[in-house]
Amino acid sequence: MECAAKGSGTRCSGPAIRPCARCGAVSYCSLSHQIGHWSHHKQECDRLEQQMETVHLLNDFPFPFSREATLQVCVKQESRCSFLGKRGLHQVGTWMHECPCGASCGSLDCLRLNNGWDLPSILCPCCGPETPISEQLHSWSDYYKWRCIPLDSPVALLLHWPLTIFHAAQLVGITTLKPEVGDKLYIHYLGPEKELLQLAVFGELLALFPGINIHIELVGPAIPPQRDGEKIKISKYACCNEDECVCKLSSENVILGTQTGITSTLTLQLWQGFYHDRYTDIVKDCFPHMVIAPNGGIAAYSSWLPSIELIDKIDVPAVFTDYCEEACHLATSCINTVTDRPLRLPVQLNPFRQPMAVEDSVLLLPCYSNCFLFGM
């Protein structure tokens, strides 16, 4: 963990081993740095103290591996590499991007390769659900029960991407039982990075939105210029590692094949650049029903300002997520400065956040990918 006063003038004297005695959320390398940083930290200390009181809620997952993936990762008794290694998934296929030694987002040629779970069929959703969605899904327990997956399966580590999209759609009124969009759903997905190398898992949206043609425009500077404008059609679920499974019976000559029983379609299109710069190009064919920006980091990047102004102008439901509640608080302050009105969707815990803590967080607060969400 870094010293909370790092970069404020003087060089840090060592590791950050002095936590703030009041909030316990930040730590310092020395007493002098702690004293010098108080004029800044006092503005956030009470807020962080309140957030620390709800840490048990952040770590509350239904999985047998929850303690291993949360508390033990936070105190460095476990790491992402060791967690994946114990399950035979370290540096394997799509999973290789879940640890620090995985491939970088620059190698987007992997979009055409790692399309499988590298797990037996009983542990992953490689085929269609046994029953259609009959009610809203409110938790990982609901999802695993619906998809008949045992809770010791680690697939939630990747499925938090499509499940967060599904949950965000529910929150803005787009549901599977009463879709407000007819048979087409257009989503603008802002700032994709690591998930660009995990697009196969987005095939689960075919089960979550049955009978709907889903179009997702992925827009962000992490997309290589040579992939700008490329369309990827996903028409099956990510495959298991069993050669005789029905998920392997479809054609291997298309990017993700075709599977019987699927009534939805999913098209992903890549757009390189910032949303406010590419918006006119993107909406030539369709206007979005929803905008989503996972792990947006709005307060950290000034480039978000014109995009926020654009979203406010077009007045479309927009949902943002971030790694912790404090990041969302800072983001909402930025948004309120632009819109001068309260959020449509207050900051709240995402039930489909990734169930593995982020390593080496700046805060002592546990951080998770897609942990909290809010909307305008």
Coordinates of C-alpha atoms in Angstrom, one line a residue:
M1 CA 0.0 0.0 0.0
E2 CA 1.2 3.5 -0.9
C3 CA 1.6 6.3 1.6
A4 CA -1.5 8.6 1.4
A5 CA 0.9 11.6 1.2
K6 CA 2.9 10.3 -1.7
G7 CA 3.7 13.0 -4.2
S8 CA 2.8 15.8 -1.9
G9 CA 6.4 17.2 -1.8
T10 CA 8.9 15.2 0.2
R11 CA 10.0 11.7 -0.6
C12 CA 8.5 8.8 1.4
S13 CA 10.8 7.3 4.0
G14 CA 9.6 3.7 3.7
P15 CA 6.5 1.5 3.6
A16 CA 3.1 2.9 4.6
I17 CA 2.8 1.3 8.1
R18 CA 1.1 4.1 10.0
P19 CA -2.7 4.0 9.5
C20 CA -4.9 6.9 10.4
A21 CA -6.0 6.2 14.0
R22 CA -9.4 7.8 13.3
C23 CA -10.6 6.3 10.0
G24 CA -8.2 3.5 9.5
A25 CA -8.7 3.8 5.7
V26 CA -5.3 5.4 4.8
S27 CA -1.8 4.9 5.9
Y28 CA 1.5 6.8 6.0
C29 CA 5.2 6.1 5.8
S30 CA 6.0 8.5 8.7
L31 CA 4.6 10.8 11.3
S32 CA 5.8 13.8 9.4
H33 CA 3.9 12.8 6.3
Q34 CA 0.8 12.1 8.4
I35 CA 0.9 15.5 10.0
G36 CA 1.6 17.3 6.8
H37 CA -1.2 15.5 5.0
W38 CA -3.9 16.2 7.6
S39 CA -5.1 19.5 6.0
H40 CA -6.1 17.4 3.0
H41 CA -7.2 14.2 4.8
K42 CA -9.4 15.9 7.3
Q43 CA -11.9 16.7 4.5
E44 CA -12.4 13.0 3.9
C45 CA -11.6 11.3 7.2
D46 CA -15.2 11.2 8.6
R47 CA -16.5 9.9 5.3
L48 CA -13.9 7.2 5.1
E49 CA -14.5 6.2 8.7
Q50 CA -18.2 5.6 7.9
Q51 CA -17.2 3.5 4.9
M52 CA -14.9 1.4 7.0
E53 CA -17.8 0.5 9.2
T54 CA -19.5 -1.4 6.3
V55 CA -16.4 -3.4 5.3
H56 CA -18.2 -6.6 6.3
L57 CA -20.8 -5.9 3.6
L58 CA -18.2 -5.6 0.9
N59 CA -16.7 -8.9 1.8
D60 CA -20.1 -10.7 2.0
F61 CA -20.1 -13.3 -0.8
P62 CA -21.8 -16.7 -0.8
F63 CA -18.8 -18.7 -2.2
P64 CA -16.8 -21.2 -0.3
F65 CA -13.7 -19.4 -1.5
S66 CA -14.9 -16.0 -0.2
R67 CA -12.5 -15.6 2.7
E68 CA -9.6 -16.7 0.5
A69 CA -10.5 -14.2 -2.2
T70 CA -11.3 -11.3 0.1
L71 CA -9.7 -11.1 3.5
Q72 CA -6.7 -13.2 2.7
V73 CA -5.9 -11.2 -0.5
C74 CA -6.2 -8.0 1.4
V75 CA -3.7 -9.0 4.0
K76 CA -1.4 -10.7 1.4
Q77 CA -1.9 -14.2 2.7
E78 CA -3.3 -15.0 -0.7
S79 CA -2.8 -13.5 -4.2
R80 CA -4.7 -13.6 -7.4
C81 CA -1.9 -15.7 -8.9
S82 CA -2.0 -18.3 -6.1
F83 CA -5.8 -18.3 -6.1
L84 CA -5.9 -19.1 -9.8
G85 CA -3.0 -21.5 -9.6
K86 CA -4.8 -23.7 -7.1
R87 CA -7.6 -24.1 -9.6
G88 CA -5.4 -24.7 -12.6
L89 CA -6.4 -21.4 -14.2
H90 CA -3.2 -19.3 -13.7
Q91 CA -2.1 -17.8 -17.1
V92 CA -4.7 -19.9 -18.8
G93 CA -6.9 -18.6 -21.6
T94 CA -9.3 -15.8 -20.6
W95 CA -8.2 -16.1 -17.0
M96 CA -4.6 -14.9 -17.7
H97 CA -5.8 -11.3 -17.5
E98 CA -6.9 -11.7 -13.9
C99 CA -3.5 -11.5 -12.3
P100 CA -0.6 -9.0 -12.5
C101 CA 1.5 -11.3 -14.7
G102 CA -1.2 -11.7 -17.3
A103 CA -1.2 -10.2 -20.8
S104 CA -1.6 -6.5 -21.3
C105 CA -4.6 -4.9 -23.0
G106 CA -2.4 -4.1 -26.0
S107 CA -2.6 -7.7 -27.2
L108 CA -6.2 -7.5 -28.6
D109 CA -5.5 -10.3 -31.1
C110 CA -6.5 -12.5 -28.2
L111 CA -10.1 -11.4 -28.9
R112 CA -10.2 -14.2 -31.4
L113 CA -8.6 -16.9 -29.3
N114 CA -9.4 -17.4 -25.6
N115 CA -13.1 -18.2 -26.0
G116 CA -13.4 -20.9 -23.4
W117 CA -13.8 -21.3 -19.6
D118 CA -11.1 -23.9 -19.3
L119 CA -13.4 -25.6 -16.7
P120 CA -15.6 -28.7 -16.8
S121 CA -19.2 -28.1 -17.9
I122 CA -20.6 -28.6 -14.4
L123 CA -18.6 -25.5 -13.3
C124 CA -19.5 -23.0 -16.0
P125 CA -22.4 -21.7 -18.1
C126 CA -21.3 -23.2 -21.4
C127 CA -24.8 -24.0 -22.6
G128 CA -28.2 -22.4 -22.3
P129 CA -30.1 -22.2 -19.0
E130 CA -32.3 -25.1 -18.0
T131 CA -35.2 -22.6 -17.3
P132 CA -35.8 -19.1 -18.6
I133 CA -35.5 -16.1 -16.2
S134 CA -38.8 -16.0 -14.4
E135 CA -37.8 -13.3 -11.9
Q136 CA -35.2 -10.7 -11.4
L137 CA -31.8 -11.8 -10.2
H138 CA -30.7 -10.0 -7.0
S139 CA -27.4 -11.8 -6.0
W140 CA -24.7 -14.2 -7.0
S141 CA -26.7 -16.9 -5.2
D142 CA -29.7 -16.2 -7.4
Y143 CA -27.6 -16.4 -10.5
Y144 CA -25.7 -19.6 -9.6
K145 CA -29.0 -21.3 -8.6
W146 CA -30.6 -20.3 -11.9
R147 CA -27.7 -21.5 -14.0
C148 CA -27.3 -24.7 -11.9
I149 CA -23.6 -23.9 -11.1
P150 CA -22.1 -25.0 -7.7
L151 CA -21.0 -22.1 -5.5
D152 CA -17.4 -23.3 -5.5
S153 CA -17.1 -22.4 -9.2
P154 CA -14.9 -19.3 -9.8
V155 CA -16.8 -18.1 -12.9
A156 CA -18.1 -15.0 -11.1
L157 CA -14.6 -13.6 -11.4
L158 CA -15.3 -13.1 -15.1
L159 CA -19.1 -12.9 -15.2
H160 CA -19.2 -9.7 -13.2
W161 CA -18.9 -7.9 -16.5
P162 CA -22.1 -9.1 -18.1
L163 CA -24.0 -9.4 -14.8
T164 CA -23.2 -5.8 -14.0
I165 CA -24.6 -4.8 -17.3
F166 CA -27.7 -6.8 -16.6
H167 CA -28.1 -5.4 -13.1
A168 CA -27.6 -1.8 -14.4
A169 CA -30.3 -2.4 -17.0
Q170 CA -32.7 -3.6 -14.3
L171 CA -32.0 -0.5 -12.2
V172 CA -32.9 1.9 -15.1
G173 CA -36.1 -0.1 -16.0
I174 CA -34.9 -2.4 -18.7
T175 CA -35.9 -5.9 -17.6
T176 CA -36.2 -9.3 -19.2
L177 CA -39.9 -9.6 -18.3
K178 CA -40.9 -6.1 -19.4
P179 CA -38.2 -4.9 -21.8
E180 CA -38.8 -1.2 -22.5
V181 CA -36.8 -1.6 -25.8
G182 CA -38.8 -4.2 -27.7
D183 CA -36.6 -6.8 -29.3
K184 CA -33.5 -4.5 -29.6
L185 CA -31.2 -3.2 -26.9
Y186 CA -28.5 -0.6 -27.7
I187 CA -25.8 0.0 -25.0
H188 CA -22.9 2.4 -25.1
Y189 CA -20.1 0.9 -23.0
L190 CA -17.5 3.4 -22.1
G191 CA -13.8 3.0 -21.2
P192 CA -13.3 -0.8 -21.7
E193 CA -9.8 -2.1 -20.8
K194 CA -9.2 -5.5 -19.4
E195 CA -12.6 -6.8 -20.4
L196 CA -11.6 -6.4 -24.1
L197 CA -9.6 -9.6 -23.6
Q198 CA -12.5 -11.3 -21.9
L199 CA -15.3 -10.6 -24.4
A200 CA -16.3 -14.3 -24.7
V201 CA -17.9 -14.1 -21.3
F202 CA -20.3 -11.4 -22.6
G203 CA -22.0 -14.3 -24.4
E204 CA -23.9 -14.8 -21.1
L205 CA -26.0 -11.8 -22.1
L206 CA -27.7 -14.1 -24.6
A207 CA -29.2 -15.9 -21.6
L208 CA -29.8 -12.8 -19.5
F209 CA -31.8 -11.1 -22.3
P210 CA -33.6 -13.9 -24.1
G211 CA -35.3 -12.9 -27.4
I212 CA -33.4 -9.6 -27.6
N213 CA -30.9 -8.4 -30.2
I214 CA -28.2 -6.7 -28.2
H215 CA -25.8 -4.2 -29.7
I216 CA -23.0 -2.9 -27.5
E217 CA -20.7 -0.1 -28.7
L218 CA -17.4 -0.4 -26.8
V219 CA -15.8 3.1 -26.8
G220 CA -12.4 4.0 -25.3
P221 CA -8.8 5.0 -25.8
A222 CA -7.6 1.4 -24.9
I223 CA -8.9 0.1 -28.2
P224 CA -6.1 -0.1 -30.7
P225 CA -6.6 2.2 -33.8
Q226 CA -6.3 -0.8 -36.1
R227 CA -9.4 -2.4 -34.5
D228 CA -11.5 0.8 -34.7
G229 CA -14.9 0.1 -36.2
E230 CA -14.5 -3.7 -36.0
K231 CA -17.7 -5.7 -35.3
I232 CA -17.6 -9.0 -33.3
K233 CA -20.7 -11.2 -33.4
I234 CA -21.2 -13.5 -30.4
S235 CA -23.8 -16.2 -30.9
K236 CA -22.9 -18.8 -28.3
Y237 CA -21.8 -19.1 -24.7
A238 CA -18.1 -19.5 -23.8
C239 CA -17.2 -23.2 -24.1
C240 CA -16.1 -25.6 -21.3
N241 CA -13.1 -27.8 -21.6
E242 CA -14.9 -31.0 -22.4
D243 CA -14.6 -32.2 -26.0
E244 CA -17.9 -34.1 -26.0
C245 CA -20.0 -31.3 -24.6
V246 CA -22.8 -29.8 -26.7
C247 CA -21.1 -26.4 -26.6
K248 CA -18.4 -27.9 -28.9
L249 CA -20.9 -29.1 -31.5
S250 CA -21.3 -25.8 -33.2
S251 CA -19.1 -24.5 -36.0
E252 CA -15.6 -23.4 -35.1
N253 CA -15.2 -21.3 -38.3
V254 CA -16.8 -18.2 -36.8
I255 CA -15.5 -16.1 -34.0
L256 CA -17.8 -17.7 -31.3
G257 CA -19.9 -20.0 -33.3
T258 CA -23.6 -20.8 -33.2
Q259 CA -25.5 -22.8 -30.7
T260 CA -29.0 -24.2 -30.9
G261 CA -31.7 -22.9 -28.6
I262 CA -30.4 -19.3 -28.5
T263 CA -33.0 -16.7 -29.5
S264 CA -30.9 -13.6 -28.8
T265 CA -28.1 -12.1 -30.8
L266 CA -25.1 -10.1 -29.5
T267 CA -23.0 -7.7 -31.6
L268 CA -20.0 -5.8 -30.2
Q269 CA -18.5 -2.9 -32.1
L270 CA -15.2 -1.3 -31.2
W271 CA -14.6 2.4 -31.3
Q272 CA -11.2 3.9 -30.5
G273 CA -11.2 7.2 -28.7
F274 CA -13.2 9.2 -26.2
Y275 CA -17.0 9.0 -26.2
H276 CA -17.5 12.7 -26.8
D277 CA -15.3 12.5 -29.8
R278 CA -16.9 9.4 -31.3
Y279 CA -20.5 9.9 -30.4
T280 CA -21.6 11.3 -33.8
D281 CA -20.1 8.3 -35.6
I282 CA -21.7 5.8 -33.2
V283 CA -25.2 7.1 -33.3
K284 CA -25.5 7.1 -37.0
D285 CA -27.2 3.7 -36.8
C286 CA -28.7 3.7 -33.4
F287 CA -29.5 5.9 -30.3
P288 CA -28.6 4.2 -27.0
H289 CA -31.1 2.9 -24.5
M290 CA -28.4 3.0 -21.8
V291 CA -24.8 4.1 -21.2
I292 CA -22.6 2.2 -18.9
A293 CA -19.1 3.0 -17.7
P294 CA -17.6 0.2 -15.6
N295 CA -14.8 1.2 -13.2
G296 CA -14.9 4.6 -14.8
G297 CA -12.5 6.6 -12.5
I298 CA -14.4 9.8 -13.3
A299 CA -12.7 11.9 -10.7
A300 CA -9.2 10.7 -11.8
Y301 CA -9.4 11.7 -15.5
S302 CA -10.3 15.2 -16.8
S303 CA -11.2 13.6 -20.1
W304 CA -14.5 12.5 -18.6
L305 CA -15.8 16.1 -18.3
P306 CA -16.9 16.6 -22.0
S307 CA -18.4 13.0 -22.0
I308 CA -20.4 13.8 -18.9
E309 CA -21.6 17.0 -20.5
L310 CA -22.7 15.0 -23.6
I311 CA -24.5 12.3 -21.5
D312 CA -26.3 15.1 -19.6
K313 CA -27.3 16.7 -22.9
I314 CA -28.7 13.6 -24.6
D315 CA -30.5 12.7 -21.4
V316 CA -30.1 8.9 -21.6
P317 CA -29.9 6.7 -18.5
A318 CA -26.2 6.3 -17.6
V319 CA -24.7 4.0 -15.0
F320 CA -21.2 4.2 -13.6
T321 CA -19.2 1.8 -11.4
D322 CA -16.0 2.1 -9.5
Y323 CA -13.8 0.1 -7.2
C324 CA -14.9 1.6 -3.9
E325 CA -17.5 3.9 -2.4
E326 CA -15.0 6.8 -2.0
A327 CA -14.2 6.8 -5.7
C328 CA -18.0 7.0 -6.4
H329 CA -18.3 9.9 -4.0
L330 CA -15.6 11.8 -5.7
A331 CA -17.2 11.0 -9.1
T332 CA -20.6 12.2 -8.1
S333 CA -19.1 15.5 -7.0
C334 CA -17.7 15.9 -10.4
I335 CA -21.0 15.0 -12.1
N336 CA -23.0 17.3 -9.9
T337 CA -20.7 20.2 -10.8
V338 CA -21.6 19.6 -14.5
T339 CA -25.3 18.8 -14.2
D340 CA -26.2 20.9 -11.1
R341 CA -28.8 18.3 -10.1
P342 CA -28.9 15.2 -7.9
L343 CA -28.2 11.7 -9.2
R344 CA -31.0 9.6 -10.6
L345 CA -29.4 6.5 -9.1
P346 CA -27.7 7.0 -5.7
V347 CA -24.4 5.3 -4.9
Q348 CA -25.1 1.7 -3.9
L349 CA -23.3 -1.6 -3.5
N350 CA -23.3 -3.8 -6.7
P351 CA -24.5 -7.3 -5.8
F352 CA -22.6 -8.6 -8.9
R353 CA -19.2 -7.0 -8.0
Q354 CA -16.2 -9.2 -8.7
P355 CA -15.7 -11.5 -5.7
M356 CA -12.0 -11.0 -5.4
A357 CA -10.3 -8.1 -3.8
V358 CA -8.0 -5.8 -5.7
E359 CA -4.4 -6.2 -4.7
D360 CA -2.4 -3.3 -3.4
S361 CA -5.2 -0.8 -3.1
V362 CA -4.5 2.8 -2.3
L363 CA -7.0 2.6 0.6
L364 CA -7.2 0.1 3.4
L365 CA -10.8 -0.2 2.3
P366 CA -11.4 -3.4 0.3
C367 CA -11.7 -2.6 -3.4
Y368 CA -13.5 -4.8 -5.9
S369 CA -14.0 -4.4 -9.7
N370 CA -17.5 -3.0 -10.3
C371 CA -17.9 -2.7 -6.5
F372 CA -20.3 0.3 -6.3
L373 CA -22.5 1.9 -8.9
F374 CA -24.5 5.1 -9.4
G375 CA -26.3 6.8 -12.2
M376 CA -27.4 10.0 -13.9

